[in-house]
C-alpha positions as protocol buffer text, in pm:
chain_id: "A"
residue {
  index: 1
  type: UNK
  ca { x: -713 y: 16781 z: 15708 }
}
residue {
  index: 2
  type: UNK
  ca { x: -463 y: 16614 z: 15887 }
}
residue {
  index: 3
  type: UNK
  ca { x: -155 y: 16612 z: 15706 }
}
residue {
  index: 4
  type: UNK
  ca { x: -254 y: 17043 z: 15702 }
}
residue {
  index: 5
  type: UNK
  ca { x: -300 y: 17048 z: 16060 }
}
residue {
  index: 6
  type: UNK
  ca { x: 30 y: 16844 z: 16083 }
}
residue {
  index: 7
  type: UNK
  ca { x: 224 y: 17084 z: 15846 }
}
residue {
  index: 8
  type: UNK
  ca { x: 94 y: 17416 z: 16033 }
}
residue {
  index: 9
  type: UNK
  ca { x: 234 y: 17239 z: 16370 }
}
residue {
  index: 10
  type: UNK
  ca { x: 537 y: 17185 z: 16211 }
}
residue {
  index: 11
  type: UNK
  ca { x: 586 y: 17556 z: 16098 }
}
residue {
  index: 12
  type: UNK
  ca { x: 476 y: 17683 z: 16441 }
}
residue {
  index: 13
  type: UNK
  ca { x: 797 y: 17463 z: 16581 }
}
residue {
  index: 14
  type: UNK
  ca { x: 1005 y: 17578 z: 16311 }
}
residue {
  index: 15
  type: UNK
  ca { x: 926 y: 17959 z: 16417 }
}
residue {
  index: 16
  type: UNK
  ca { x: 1020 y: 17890 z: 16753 }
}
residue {
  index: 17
  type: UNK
  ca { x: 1328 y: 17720 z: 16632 }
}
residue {
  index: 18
  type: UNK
  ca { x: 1262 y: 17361 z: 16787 }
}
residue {
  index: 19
  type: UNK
  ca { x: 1444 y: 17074 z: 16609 }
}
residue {
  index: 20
  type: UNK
  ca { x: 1257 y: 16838 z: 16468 }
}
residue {
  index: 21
  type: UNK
  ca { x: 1368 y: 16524 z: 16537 }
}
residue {
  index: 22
  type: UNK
  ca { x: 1159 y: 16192 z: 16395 }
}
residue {
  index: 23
  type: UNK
  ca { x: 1081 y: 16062 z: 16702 }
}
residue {
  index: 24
  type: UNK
  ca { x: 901 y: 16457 z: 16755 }
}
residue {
  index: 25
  type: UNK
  ca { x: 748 y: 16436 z: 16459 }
}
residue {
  index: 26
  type: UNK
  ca { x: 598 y: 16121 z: 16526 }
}
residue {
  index: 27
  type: UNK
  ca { x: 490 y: 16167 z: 16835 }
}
residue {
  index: 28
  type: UNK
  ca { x: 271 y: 16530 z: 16697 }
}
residue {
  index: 29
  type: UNK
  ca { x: 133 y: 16304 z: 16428 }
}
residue {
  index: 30
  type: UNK
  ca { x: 4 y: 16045 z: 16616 }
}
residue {
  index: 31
  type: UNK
  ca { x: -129 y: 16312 z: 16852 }
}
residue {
  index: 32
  type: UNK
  ca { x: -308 y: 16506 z: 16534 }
}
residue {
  index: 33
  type: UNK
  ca { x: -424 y: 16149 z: 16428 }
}
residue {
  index: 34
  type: UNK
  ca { x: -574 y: 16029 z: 16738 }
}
residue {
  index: 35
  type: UNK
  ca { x: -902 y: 16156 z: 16920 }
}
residue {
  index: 36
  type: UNK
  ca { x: -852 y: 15908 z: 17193 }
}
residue {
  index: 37
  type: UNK
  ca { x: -698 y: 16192 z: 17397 }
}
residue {
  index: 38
  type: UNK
  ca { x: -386 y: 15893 z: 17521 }
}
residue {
  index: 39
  type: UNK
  ca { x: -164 y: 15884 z: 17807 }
}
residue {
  index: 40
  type: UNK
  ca { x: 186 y: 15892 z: 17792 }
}
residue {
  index: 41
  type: UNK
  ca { x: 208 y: 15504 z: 17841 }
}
residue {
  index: 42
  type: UNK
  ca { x: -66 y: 15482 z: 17525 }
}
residue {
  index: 43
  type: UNK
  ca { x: 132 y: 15656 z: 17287 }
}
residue {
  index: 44
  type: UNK
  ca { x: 458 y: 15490 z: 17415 }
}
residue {
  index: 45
  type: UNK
  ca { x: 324 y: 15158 z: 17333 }
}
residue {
  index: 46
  type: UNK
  ca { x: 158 y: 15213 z: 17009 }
}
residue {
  index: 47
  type: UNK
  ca { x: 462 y: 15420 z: 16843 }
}
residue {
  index: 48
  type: UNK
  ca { x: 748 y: 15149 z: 16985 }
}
residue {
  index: 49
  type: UNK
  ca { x: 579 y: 14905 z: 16720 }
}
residue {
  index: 50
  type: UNK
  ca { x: 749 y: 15143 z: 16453 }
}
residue {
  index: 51
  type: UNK
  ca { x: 1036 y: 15301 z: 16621 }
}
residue {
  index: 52
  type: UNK
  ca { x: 1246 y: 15019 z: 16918 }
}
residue {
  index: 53
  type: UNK
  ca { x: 1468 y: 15344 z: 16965 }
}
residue {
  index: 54
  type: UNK
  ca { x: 1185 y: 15576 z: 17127 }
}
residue {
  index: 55
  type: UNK
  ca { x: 1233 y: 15605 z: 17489 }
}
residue {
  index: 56
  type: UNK
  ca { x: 966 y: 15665 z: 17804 }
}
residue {
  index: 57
  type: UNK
  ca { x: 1148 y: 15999 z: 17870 }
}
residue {
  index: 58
  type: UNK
  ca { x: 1115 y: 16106 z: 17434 }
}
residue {
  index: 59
  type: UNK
  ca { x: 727 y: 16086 z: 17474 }
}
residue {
  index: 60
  type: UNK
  ca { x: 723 y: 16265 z: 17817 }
}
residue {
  index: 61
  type: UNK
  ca { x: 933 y: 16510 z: 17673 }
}
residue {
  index: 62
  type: UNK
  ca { x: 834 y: 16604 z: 17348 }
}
residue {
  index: 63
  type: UNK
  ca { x: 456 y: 16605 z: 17551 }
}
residue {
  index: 64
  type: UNK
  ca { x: 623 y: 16891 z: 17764 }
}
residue {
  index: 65
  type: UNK
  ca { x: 740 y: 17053 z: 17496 }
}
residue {
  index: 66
  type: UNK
  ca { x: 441 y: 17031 z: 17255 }
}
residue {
  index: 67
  type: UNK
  ca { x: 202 y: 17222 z: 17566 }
}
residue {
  index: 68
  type: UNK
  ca { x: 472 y: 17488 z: 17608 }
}
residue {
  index: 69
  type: UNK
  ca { x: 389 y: 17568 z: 17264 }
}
residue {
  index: 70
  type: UNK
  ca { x: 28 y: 17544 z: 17272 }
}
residue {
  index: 71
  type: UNK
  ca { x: -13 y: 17243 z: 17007 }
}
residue {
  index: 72
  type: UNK
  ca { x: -74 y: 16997 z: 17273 }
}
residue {
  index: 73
  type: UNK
  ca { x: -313 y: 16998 z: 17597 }
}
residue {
  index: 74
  type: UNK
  ca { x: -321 y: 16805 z: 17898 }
}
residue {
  index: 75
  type: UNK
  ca { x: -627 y: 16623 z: 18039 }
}
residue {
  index: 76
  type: UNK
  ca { x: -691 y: 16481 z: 18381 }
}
residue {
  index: 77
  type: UNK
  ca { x: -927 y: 16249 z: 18311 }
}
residue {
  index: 78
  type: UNK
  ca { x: -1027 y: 16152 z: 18654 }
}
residue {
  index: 79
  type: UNK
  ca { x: -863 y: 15835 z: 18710 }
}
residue {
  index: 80
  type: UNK
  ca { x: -556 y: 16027 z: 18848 }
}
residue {
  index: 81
  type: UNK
  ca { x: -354 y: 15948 z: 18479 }
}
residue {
  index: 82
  type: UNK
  ca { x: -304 y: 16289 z: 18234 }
}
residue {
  index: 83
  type: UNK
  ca { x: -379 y: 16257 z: 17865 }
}
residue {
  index: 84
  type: UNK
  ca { x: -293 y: 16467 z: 17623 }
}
residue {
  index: 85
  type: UNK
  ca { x: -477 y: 16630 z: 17293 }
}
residue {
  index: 86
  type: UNK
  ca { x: -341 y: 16788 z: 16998 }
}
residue {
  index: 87
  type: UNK
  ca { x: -519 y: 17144 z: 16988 }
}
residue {
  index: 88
  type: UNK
  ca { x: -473 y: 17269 z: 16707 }
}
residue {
  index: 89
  type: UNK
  ca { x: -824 y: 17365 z: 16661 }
}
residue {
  index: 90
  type: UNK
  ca { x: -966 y: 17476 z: 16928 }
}
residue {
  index: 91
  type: UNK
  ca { x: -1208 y: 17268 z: 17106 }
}
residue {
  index: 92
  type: UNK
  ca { x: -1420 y: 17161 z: 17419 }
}
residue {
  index: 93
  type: UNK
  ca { x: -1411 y: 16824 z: 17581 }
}
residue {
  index: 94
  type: UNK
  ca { x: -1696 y: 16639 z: 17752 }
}
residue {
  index: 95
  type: UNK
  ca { x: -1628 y: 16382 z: 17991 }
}
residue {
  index: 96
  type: UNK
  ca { x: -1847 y: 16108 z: 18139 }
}
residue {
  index: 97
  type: UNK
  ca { x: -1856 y: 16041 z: 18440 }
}
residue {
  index: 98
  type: UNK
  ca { x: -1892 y: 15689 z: 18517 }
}
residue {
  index: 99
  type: UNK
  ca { x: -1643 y: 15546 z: 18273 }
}
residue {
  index: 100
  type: UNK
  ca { x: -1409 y: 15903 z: 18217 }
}
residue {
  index: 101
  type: UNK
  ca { x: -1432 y: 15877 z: 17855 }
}
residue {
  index: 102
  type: UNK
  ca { x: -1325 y: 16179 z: 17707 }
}
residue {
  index: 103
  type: UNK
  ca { x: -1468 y: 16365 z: 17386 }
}
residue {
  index: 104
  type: UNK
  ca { x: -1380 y: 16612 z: 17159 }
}
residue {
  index: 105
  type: UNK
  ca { x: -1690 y: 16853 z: 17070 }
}
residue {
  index: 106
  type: UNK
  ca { x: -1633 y: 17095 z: 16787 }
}
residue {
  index: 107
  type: UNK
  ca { x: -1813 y: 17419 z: 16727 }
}
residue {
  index: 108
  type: UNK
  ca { x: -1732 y: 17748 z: 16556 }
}
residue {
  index: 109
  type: UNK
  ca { x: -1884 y: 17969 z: 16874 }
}
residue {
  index: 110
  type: UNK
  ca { x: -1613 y: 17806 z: 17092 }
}
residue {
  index: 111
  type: UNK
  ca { x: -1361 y: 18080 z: 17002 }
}
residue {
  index: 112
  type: UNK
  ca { x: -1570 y: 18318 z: 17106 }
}
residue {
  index: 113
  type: UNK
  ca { x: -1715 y: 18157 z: 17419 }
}
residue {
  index: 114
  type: UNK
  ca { x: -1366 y: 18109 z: 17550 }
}
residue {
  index: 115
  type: UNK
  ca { x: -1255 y: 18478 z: 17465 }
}
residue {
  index: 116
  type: UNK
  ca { x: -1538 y: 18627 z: 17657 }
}
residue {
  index: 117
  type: UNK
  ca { x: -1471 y: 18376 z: 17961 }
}
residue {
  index: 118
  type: UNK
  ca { x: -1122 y: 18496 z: 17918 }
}
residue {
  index: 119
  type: UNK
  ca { x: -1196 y: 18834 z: 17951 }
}
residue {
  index: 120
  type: UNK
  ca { x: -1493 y: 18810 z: 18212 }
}
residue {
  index: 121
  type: UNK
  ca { x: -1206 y: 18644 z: 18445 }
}
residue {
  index: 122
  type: UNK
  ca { x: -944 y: 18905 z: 18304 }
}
residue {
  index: 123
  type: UNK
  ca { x: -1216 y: 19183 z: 18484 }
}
residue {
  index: 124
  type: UNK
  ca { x: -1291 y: 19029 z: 18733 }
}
residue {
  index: 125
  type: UNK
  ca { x: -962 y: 18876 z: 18919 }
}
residue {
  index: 126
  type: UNK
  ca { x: -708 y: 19043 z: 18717 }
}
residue {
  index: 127
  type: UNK
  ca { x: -580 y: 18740 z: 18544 }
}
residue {
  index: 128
  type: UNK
  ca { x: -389 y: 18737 z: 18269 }
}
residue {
  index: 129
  type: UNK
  ca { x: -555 y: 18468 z: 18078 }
}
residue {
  index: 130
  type: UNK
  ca { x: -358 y: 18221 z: 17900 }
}
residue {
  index: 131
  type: UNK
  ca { x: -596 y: 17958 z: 17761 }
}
residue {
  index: 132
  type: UNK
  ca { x: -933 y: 17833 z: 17822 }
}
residue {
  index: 133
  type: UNK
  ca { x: -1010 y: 17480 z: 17856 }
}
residue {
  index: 134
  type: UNK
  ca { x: -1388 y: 17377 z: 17943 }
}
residue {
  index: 135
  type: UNK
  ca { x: -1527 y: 17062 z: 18051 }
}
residue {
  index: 136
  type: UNK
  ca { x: -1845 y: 16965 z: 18009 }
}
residue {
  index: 137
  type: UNK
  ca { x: -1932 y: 16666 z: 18233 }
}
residue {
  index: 138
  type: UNK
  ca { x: -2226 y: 16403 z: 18213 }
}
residue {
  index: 139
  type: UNK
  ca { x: -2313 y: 16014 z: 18077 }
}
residue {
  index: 140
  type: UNK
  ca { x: -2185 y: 15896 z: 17770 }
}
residue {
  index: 141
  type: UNK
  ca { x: -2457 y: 15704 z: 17554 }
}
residue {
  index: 142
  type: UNK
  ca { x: -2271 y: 15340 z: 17610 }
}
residue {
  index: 143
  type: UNK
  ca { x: -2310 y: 15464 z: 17976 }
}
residue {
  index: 144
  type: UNK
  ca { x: -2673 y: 15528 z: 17979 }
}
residue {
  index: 145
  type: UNK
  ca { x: -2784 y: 15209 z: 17783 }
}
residue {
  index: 146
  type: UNK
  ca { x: -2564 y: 15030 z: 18047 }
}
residue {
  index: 147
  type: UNK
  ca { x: -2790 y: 15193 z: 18311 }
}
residue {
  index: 148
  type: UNK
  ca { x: -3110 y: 15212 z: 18115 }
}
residue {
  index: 149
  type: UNK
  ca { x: -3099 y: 15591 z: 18096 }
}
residue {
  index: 150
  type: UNK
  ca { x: -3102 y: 15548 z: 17724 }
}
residue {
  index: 151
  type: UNK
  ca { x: -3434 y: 15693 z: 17550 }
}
């Protein structure tokens, strides 16, 4: 599923004539391979292990680049940092909120759920609606056992 999800990325780029340089490529597949939803400073570190020639300003770039395209999105995850997700496949997140931990929740009636909030906003504010991210917020389970909230 991943190496698809990488190769339709790559042919969305390709469309909009961006060059596809290694360090690029690298970065989308780590992003496509990781659910961890990383910072910039995450991805930095783990991809310099393979590549001494990738730069701070590559990763902040290419991130740029990747959202203007819709392939990437970018998180605030509460701790005042932005993460970023490969979205692909359109998704929700839920986010705890003692320890910020971000998750990616997956269901077929998300497409539609986001086009009627799209359009209910659309109506009423005349918005032109771009995309639709949702948050849902609450207490991951590590959290609750921590605080005994755990059934």
């Amino acid at each position: 599923m991943a190496n698809d999800e990488f190769q339709h990325a790559l042919e969305r780029l390709h469309e909009h004539k961006v060059r596809l340089t290694p360090q690029r490529k690298a970065i989308l597949h780590y992003l496509i391979g990781h659910h961890t939803h990383p910072s910039v400073e995450m991805i930095y570190n783990d991809l310099k292990k393979t590549d001494d020639g990738l730069s701070m300003a590559t990763v902040y770039n290419t991130l740029k680049m990747l959202v203007t395209y819709n392939l990437v999105i970018e998180l605030d995850n509460g701790d005042g940092s932005t993460h970023y997700d490969y979205f692909g496949r359109p998704h929700f997140h839920v986010v705890c909120d003692s320890c910020a931990k971000i998750t990616d929740v997956f269901d077929e009636r998300f497409a539609d759920l986001a086009k009627s909030l799209g359009t209910i906003t659309r109506d009423q504010t005349g918005y032109l609606v771009t995309r639709t991210d949702v948050e849902v917020h609450g207490l991951c389970p590590d959290c609750q056992a921590k605080l005994g909230l755990a059934r």
